PDB file of C-alpha atoms in Angstrom:
ATOM      1  CA  MET A  29     -16.776  12.470  -5.134  1.00 46.00           C
ATOM      2  CA  VAL A  30     -16.394  10.004  -2.262  1.00 48.00           C
ATOM      3  CA  LEU A  31     -16.565  10.976   1.417  1.00 50.00           C
ATOM      4  CA  LEU A  32     -15.333   8.476   4.008  1.00 50.00           C
ATOM      5  CA  PHE A  33     -15.862   9.294   7.703  1.00 48.00           C
ATOM      6  CA  ARG A  34     -14.471   7.574  10.804  1.00 48.00           C
ATOM      7  CA  ASN A  35     -15.392   8.223  14.465  1.00 46.00           C
ATOM      8  CA  CYS A  36     -17.632  11.185  13.763  1.00 47.00           C
ATOM      9  CA  PRO A  37     -20.542  11.398  16.248  1.00 44.00           C
ATOM     10  CA  CYS A  38     -21.013  15.087  15.397  1.00 44.00           C
ATOM     11  CA  LEU A  39     -21.226  14.547  11.636  1.00 45.00           C
ATOM     12  CA  LEU A  40     -24.987  15.033  11.320  1.00 43.00           C
ATOM     13  CA  LEU A  41     -24.890  18.208  13.381  1.00 41.00           C
ATOM     14  CA  ALA A  42     -21.868  19.534  11.487  1.00 45.00           C
ATOM     15  CA  LEU A  43     -23.408  18.797   8.082  1.00 48.00           C
ATOM     16  CA  THR A  44     -26.708  20.379   9.157  1.00 47.00           C
ATOM     17  CA  PHE A  45     -25.006  23.508  10.507  1.00 47.00           C
ATOM     18  CA  PRO A  46     -21.737  23.861   8.531  1.00 48.00           C
ATOM     19  CA  GLY A  47     -20.463  26.809  10.577  1.00 47.00           C
ATOM     20  CA  ILE A  48     -20.835  25.098  13.957  1.00 45.00           C
ATOM     21  CA  SER A  49     -17.263  23.777  14.104  1.00 42.00           C
ATOM     22  CA  ASN A  50     -15.897  27.269  13.478  1.00 42.00           C
ATOM     23  CA  LEU A  51     -17.690  29.011  16.352  1.00 46.00           C
ATOM     24  CA  MET A  52     -15.080  28.486  19.096  1.00 53.00           C
ATOM     25  CA  ALA A  53     -12.056  27.523  17.028  1.00 62.00           C
ATOM     26  CA  SER A  54      -8.908  29.526  16.561  1.00 79.00           C
ATOM     27  CA  PRO A  55      -8.296  30.294  12.888  1.00 81.00           C
ATOM     28  CA  LEU A  56      -5.685  28.555  10.772  1.00 83.00           C
ATOM     29  CA  ASN A  57      -3.066  30.927   9.374  1.00 82.00           C
ATOM     30  CA  SER A  58      -0.362  28.636   8.011  1.00 87.00           C
ATOM     31  CA  ALA A  59       0.737  25.025   7.627  1.00 91.00           C
ATOM     32  CA  ARG A  60       4.226  23.560   7.492  1.00 95.00           C
ATOM     33  CA  ILE A  61       5.043  21.016   4.786  1.00 95.00           C
ATOM     34  CA  THR A  62       6.223  17.891   6.610  1.00 96.00           C
ATOM     35  CA  VAL A  63       6.382  15.485   3.642  1.00 96.00           C
ATOM     36  CA  ALA A  64       6.987  16.215  -0.048  1.00 96.00           C
ATOM     37  CA  VAL A  65       7.449  13.189  -2.324  1.00 96.00           C
ATOM     38  CA  ASN A  66       8.305  13.576  -6.028  1.00 96.00           C
ATOM     39  CA  LYS A  67       6.714  16.602  -7.757  1.00 97.00           C
ATOM     40  CA  VAL A  68       5.146  18.952  -5.187  1.00 97.00           C
ATOM     41  CA  LEU A  69       4.663  22.611  -6.088  1.00 96.00           C
ATOM     42  CA  LEU A  70       3.889  25.605  -3.892  1.00 94.00           C
ATOM     43  CA  ALA A  71       1.838  28.175  -5.824  1.00 93.00           C
ATOM     44  CA  GLU A  72       1.714  31.583  -4.171  1.00 88.00           C
ATOM     45  CA  PRO A  73      -0.357  34.531  -5.442  1.00 85.00           C
ATOM     46  CA  ASP A  74       1.342  36.596  -8.140  1.00 86.00           C
ATOM     47  CA  ALA A  75       4.227  34.122  -8.467  1.00 87.00           C
ATOM     48  CA  GLN A  76       5.073  31.100 -10.591  1.00 91.00           C
ATOM     49  CA  PRO A  77       4.631  27.733  -8.831  1.00 93.00           C
ATOM     50  CA  ARG A  78       7.935  26.528  -7.381  1.00 95.00           C
ATOM     51  CA  PRO A  79       9.114  23.187  -6.009  1.00 97.00           C
ATOM     52  CA  ALA A  80       8.050  22.745  -2.387  1.00 95.00           C
ATOM     53  CA  ASP A  81      10.451  21.477   0.243  1.00 94.00           C
ATOM     54  CA  VAL A  82       9.919  20.007   3.704  1.00 97.00           C
ATOM     55  CA  GLY A  83       9.780  22.945   6.095  1.00 95.00           C
ATOM     56  CA  ASP A  84       8.173  25.363   3.617  1.00 94.00           C
ATOM     57  CA  VAL A  85       5.111  27.175   4.928  1.00 92.00           C
ATOM     58  CA  LEU A  86       1.788  27.321   3.100  1.00 90.00           C
ATOM     59  CA  ARG A  87      -0.196  30.452   3.926  1.00 85.00           C
ATOM     60  CA  GLY A  88      -3.732  31.403   2.918  1.00 76.00           C
ATOM     61  CA  GLN A  89      -4.215  32.240  -0.766  1.00 82.00           C
ATOM     62  CA  ALA A  90      -1.400  29.852  -1.694  1.00 89.00           C
ATOM     63  CA  SER A  91      -2.020  26.329  -2.940  1.00 92.00           C
ATOM     64  CA  LEU A  92      -0.150  23.064  -2.879  1.00 94.00           C
ATOM     65  CA  GLN A  93      -0.098  20.994  -6.074  1.00 95.00           C
ATOM     66  CA  THR A  94       1.104  17.428  -6.521  1.00 96.00           C
ATOM     67  CA  GLY A  95       2.061  15.662  -9.726  1.00 95.00           C
ATOM     68  CA  GLU A  96       1.577  12.046 -10.756  1.00 95.00           C
ATOM     69  CA  LYS A  97       2.964   9.531  -8.247  1.00 96.00           C
ATOM     70  CA  SER A  98       3.479  12.397  -5.782  1.00 96.00           C
ATOM     71  CA  ARG A  99       2.160  13.242  -2.333  1.00 96.00           C
ATOM     72  CA  ALA A 100       2.538  15.784   0.435  1.00 97.00           C
ATOM     73  CA  GLU A 101       1.646  16.280   4.074  1.00 96.00           C
ATOM     74  CA  LEU A 102       0.866  19.542   5.886  1.00 94.00           C
ATOM     75  CA  ALA A 103       0.781  20.113   9.643  1.00 94.00           C
ATOM     76  CA  PHE A 104      -1.160  23.019  11.147  1.00 89.00           C
ATOM     77  CA  ASN A 105      -0.361  24.525  14.562  1.00 86.00           C
ATOM     78  CA  ASP A 106      -3.398  22.829  16.206  1.00 85.00           C
ATOM     79  CA  ARG A 107      -2.154  19.345  15.142  1.00 87.00           C
ATOM     80  CA  THR A 108      -4.546  19.161  12.183  1.00 89.00           C
ATOM     81  CA  ILE A 109      -2.904  17.046   9.468  1.00 92.00           C
ATOM     82  CA  VAL A 110      -3.672  17.203   5.742  1.00 92.00           C
ATOM     83  CA  ARG A 111      -2.302  14.608   3.337  1.00 95.00           C
ATOM     84  CA  ILE A 112      -2.581  15.346  -0.367  1.00 95.00           C
ATOM     85  CA  GLY A 113      -2.455  12.499  -2.878  1.00 95.00           C
ATOM     86  CA  ALA A 114      -1.219  12.377  -6.473  1.00 96.00           C
ATOM     87  CA  SER A 115      -2.469  14.894  -9.046  1.00 96.00           C
ATOM     88  CA  SER A 116      -4.162  17.047  -6.392  1.00 94.00           C
ATOM     89  CA  VAL A 117      -4.556  20.750  -5.651  1.00 94.00           C
ATOM     90  CA  PHE A 118      -5.221  21.938  -2.068  1.00 92.00           C
ATOM     91  CA  SER A 119      -5.658  25.367  -0.502  1.00 91.00           C
ATOM     92  CA  PHE A 120      -7.133  26.959   2.616  1.00 87.00           C
ATOM     93  CA  GLU A 121      -8.412  30.392   3.503  1.00 86.00           C
ATOM     94  CA  ARG A 122      -6.144  32.160   5.994  1.00 85.00           C
ATOM     95  CA  GLY A 123      -7.858  33.327   9.183  1.00 82.00           C
ATOM     96  CA  THR A 124     -10.593  30.687   8.924  1.00 85.00           C
ATOM     97  CA  ARG A 125     -10.816  26.913   9.202  1.00 85.00           C
ATOM     98  CA  ASP A 126     -11.955  26.565   5.564  1.00 86.00           C
ATOM     99  CA  MET A 127     -10.088  24.190   3.229  1.00 87.00           C
ATOM    100  CA  GLU A 128     -10.597  23.315  -0.408  1.00 90.00           C
ATOM    101  CA  VAL A 129      -9.621  20.381  -2.599  1.00 91.00           C
ATOM    102  CA  HIS A 130      -9.735  21.751  -6.138  1.00 90.00           C
ATOM    103  CA  SER A 131      -8.915  18.328  -7.617  1.00 91.00           C
ATOM    104  CA  GLY A 132      -7.505  14.990  -6.520  1.00 93.00           C
ATOM    105  CA  VAL A 133      -7.602  13.340  -3.129  1.00 92.00           C
ATOM    106  CA  MET A 134      -7.086  14.531   0.446  1.00 91.00           C
ATOM    107  CA  LEU A 135      -6.976  12.870   3.856  1.00 90.00           C
ATOM    108  CA  LEU A 136      -7.775  15.266   6.700  1.00 88.00           C
ATOM    109  CA  GLN A 137      -7.299  14.480  10.374  1.00 89.00           C
ATOM    110  CA  VAL A 138      -8.662  17.006  12.858  1.00 87.00           C
ATOM    111  CA  PRO A 139      -7.904  16.208  16.522  1.00 84.00           C
ATOM    112  CA  LYS A 140     -10.699  16.326  19.072  1.00 83.00           C
ATOM    113  CA  ASN A 141     -11.180  19.797  20.561  1.00 79.00           C
ATOM    114  CA  ALA A 142      -9.066  21.394  17.819  1.00 76.00           C
ATOM    115  CA  GLY A 143     -12.000  23.327  16.414  1.00 77.00           C
ATOM    116  CA  GLY A 144     -12.913  21.329  13.348  1.00 81.00           C
ATOM    117  CA  ALA A 145     -12.711  22.332   9.710  1.00 84.00           C
ATOM    118  CA  ARG A 146     -14.953  23.114   6.787  1.00 86.00           C
ATOM    119  CA  ILE A 147     -13.984  21.382   3.541  1.00 86.00           C
ATOM    120  CA  GLN A 148     -15.082  22.363   0.037  1.00 85.00           C
ATOM    121  CA  ALA A 149     -14.632  19.734  -2.671  1.00 85.00           C
ATOM    122  CA  GLY A 150     -16.457  20.414  -5.901  1.00 83.00           C
ATOM    123  CA  ALA A 151     -20.154  20.869  -5.159  1.00 83.00           C
ATOM    124  CA  VAL A 152     -19.865  19.303  -1.688  1.00 82.00           C
ATOM    125  CA  THR A 153     -19.145  21.197   1.527  1.00 85.00           C
ATOM    126  CA  ALA A 154     -18.660  19.328   4.805  1.00 83.00           C
ATOM    127  CA  ALA A 155     -17.894  20.505   8.316  1.00 84.00           C
ATOM    128  CA  ILE A 156     -16.073  18.091  10.611  1.00 80.00           C
ATOM    129  CA  THR A 157     -14.675  18.075  14.106  1.00 82.00           C
ATOM    130  CA  GLY A 158     -12.455  15.556  15.922  1.00 81.00           C
ATOM    131  CA  THR A 159     -12.337  12.977  13.146  1.00 81.00           C
ATOM    132  CA  THR A 160     -10.589  11.736  10.030  1.00 86.00           C
ATOM    133  CA  VAL A 161     -12.092  12.209   6.578  1.00 83.00           C
ATOM    134  CA  MET A 162     -10.963  11.272   3.072  1.00 84.00           C
ATOM    135  CA  LEU A 163     -12.131  13.201   0.014  1.00 82.00           C
ATOM    136  CA  GLU A 164     -11.651  12.119  -3.582  1.00 82.00           C
TER     137      GLU A 164
END
């Protein structure tokens, strides 16, 4: 697992106290798919995965899956952007700011003052605020 951080003066504090970025932030409830290239599937609870289209909405308990040579981009209402690379699985917990990369690669950009995010990727959990991070 590789973590790359850029412009993150609060990283040490956020990693020491993972819940700190969530204290004053409004929760994330859904994200709109803004880019879907090649094989991108939207997997909702109790349903078969289906092809995802630009404009579809990902809500908590659903996941976004990409195939080989595929990618997708999600935009949250607070301008947080998530880009999912090839052969990846991404989900987030509705009503929180918690995200998870089950496999693959993700680029996450959280604007300053947006409230941050907590990311789970394998055995690693990181909390970020106002920065860009790449997880693989």
